[in-house]
Amino acid sequence: MHTFVSIVIPMHNEAPVLSTLEARLNDVLKTLNIPVEIICVDDGSHDDTWAGLLAWQQRDPRLHLVRLSRNFGHEAAILAGLKQSKGDAIITMDADLQDPPELIPALLSEWEKGFEVVYAVREDRSVDTWLKRVTSDYFYKILNRLSTLDVPGNTAEYRLMSRRVVHILLSMPEKNSFVRMMTRWVGFSQTTIGYKREPRAAGVTKYNVWKLWNYALDAITGFSHLPLRIWSYVGIVISFSAFLYALVIIAMYFFVGRETPGYASLMVAVLFLGGIQLICLGIIGEYLGRVFMEVKGRPMYIVAETREGFAVKEEIHGP
Ligand code: UDP
Ligand code: MG
């Protein structure tokens, strides 16, 4: 089979890891006897990432470089890379070597068995903080409940996708896609393989709690309407309880003749309902804001320049 593999790596200020990444990737690719392109997407780095990539390309013509006009975020950078990819199988991975390149042969062999999506699942996450592990576990539990997609937990962006799956992903009009979920949503035969999450090779994480929170909101609003719909049911329950309570008050007035207690119960009811209404409005706002983003139809990223690897073309198309 004449196969060609693309490896897509998003990078934001990753200059310190480039040399280790190059060495580790080369060691793995040497053992694989297939043509490869390595697509590195510079997602608006402020450090020497782009210069480092240009130097790497001089040593390795399999590199295909894409520079975005500013920082558009991890997912957008991945999509920019996917858009440029030409492989029959496309592997996405982080630059920081937390996703070990040594797993690439295993990903490929699952693909050769016929799987169209192969997720690399972090079986050992001892390098991540306790808080990150727990929140991520719950996040996937909630997400899977809400979306009924059953996305494997403990996955990052390390996975292999077939050309067909990538083609479908890229043809979706959504601007706010949570790539990990979209890949699941597409369907076809999918599988997972386990690996041990390694510590970052160098540099620092680009995520903070606020970014992760918004990421989680994107995922939930993108794949579930339950947060919008649930309020009608909450409303029904509250109205029904209020009706019962009204009957109790009336009954007490006639049979016991006691004055209804006023201030405290009134205050509690007002604050409780006010709070619920604000939460509900906020949730509508989350969805509305995303609808607004989609309607504007702005692109998810803007490419500033690309430097195609000069060896790739001859390798695929032959002399
Ligand atoms: N990244 C990116 N754009 C961003 C943030 C991150 O391209 O705005 C890249 C980053 O360079 C790395 C990957 O996404 O290759 C994962 O980021 P990071 O390692 O900081 O996340 P963590 O592993 O800590 O969740
Ligand atoms: Mg990382």
Tab-separated table of N, CA, C and O and ligand atoms in Angstrom, residues 94 96 98 197 200, ligand 2:
chain	number	residue	atom	x	y	z
A	94	ASP	N	0.920	17.128	20.538
A	94	ASP	CA	1.444	18.347	21.141
A	94	ASP	C	2.943	18.419	20.910
A	94	ASP	O	3.609	17.398	20.709
A	96	ASP	N	5.153	19.503	23.088
A	96	ASP	CA	5.983	19.478	24.303
A	96	ASP	C	6.459	18.084	24.707
A	96	ASP	O	7.006	17.912	25.791
A	98	GLN	N	4.806	15.660	25.700
A	98	GLN	CA	3.984	14.956	26.688
A	98	GLN	C	3.306	13.787	25.988
A	98	GLN	O	2.920	12.819	26.620
A	197	ARG	N	1.655	9.388	30.181
A	197	ARG	CA	1.844	10.823	30.013
A	197	ARG	C	3.175	11.228	30.611
A	197	ARG	O	3.454	10.945	31.770
A	200	ARG	N	6.358	17.653	30.648
A	200	ARG	CA	6.754	18.541	29.568
A	200	ARG	C	8.265	18.489	29.377
A	200	ARG	O	9.008	18.556	30.350
B	2	MG	MG	1.472	19.871	27.324
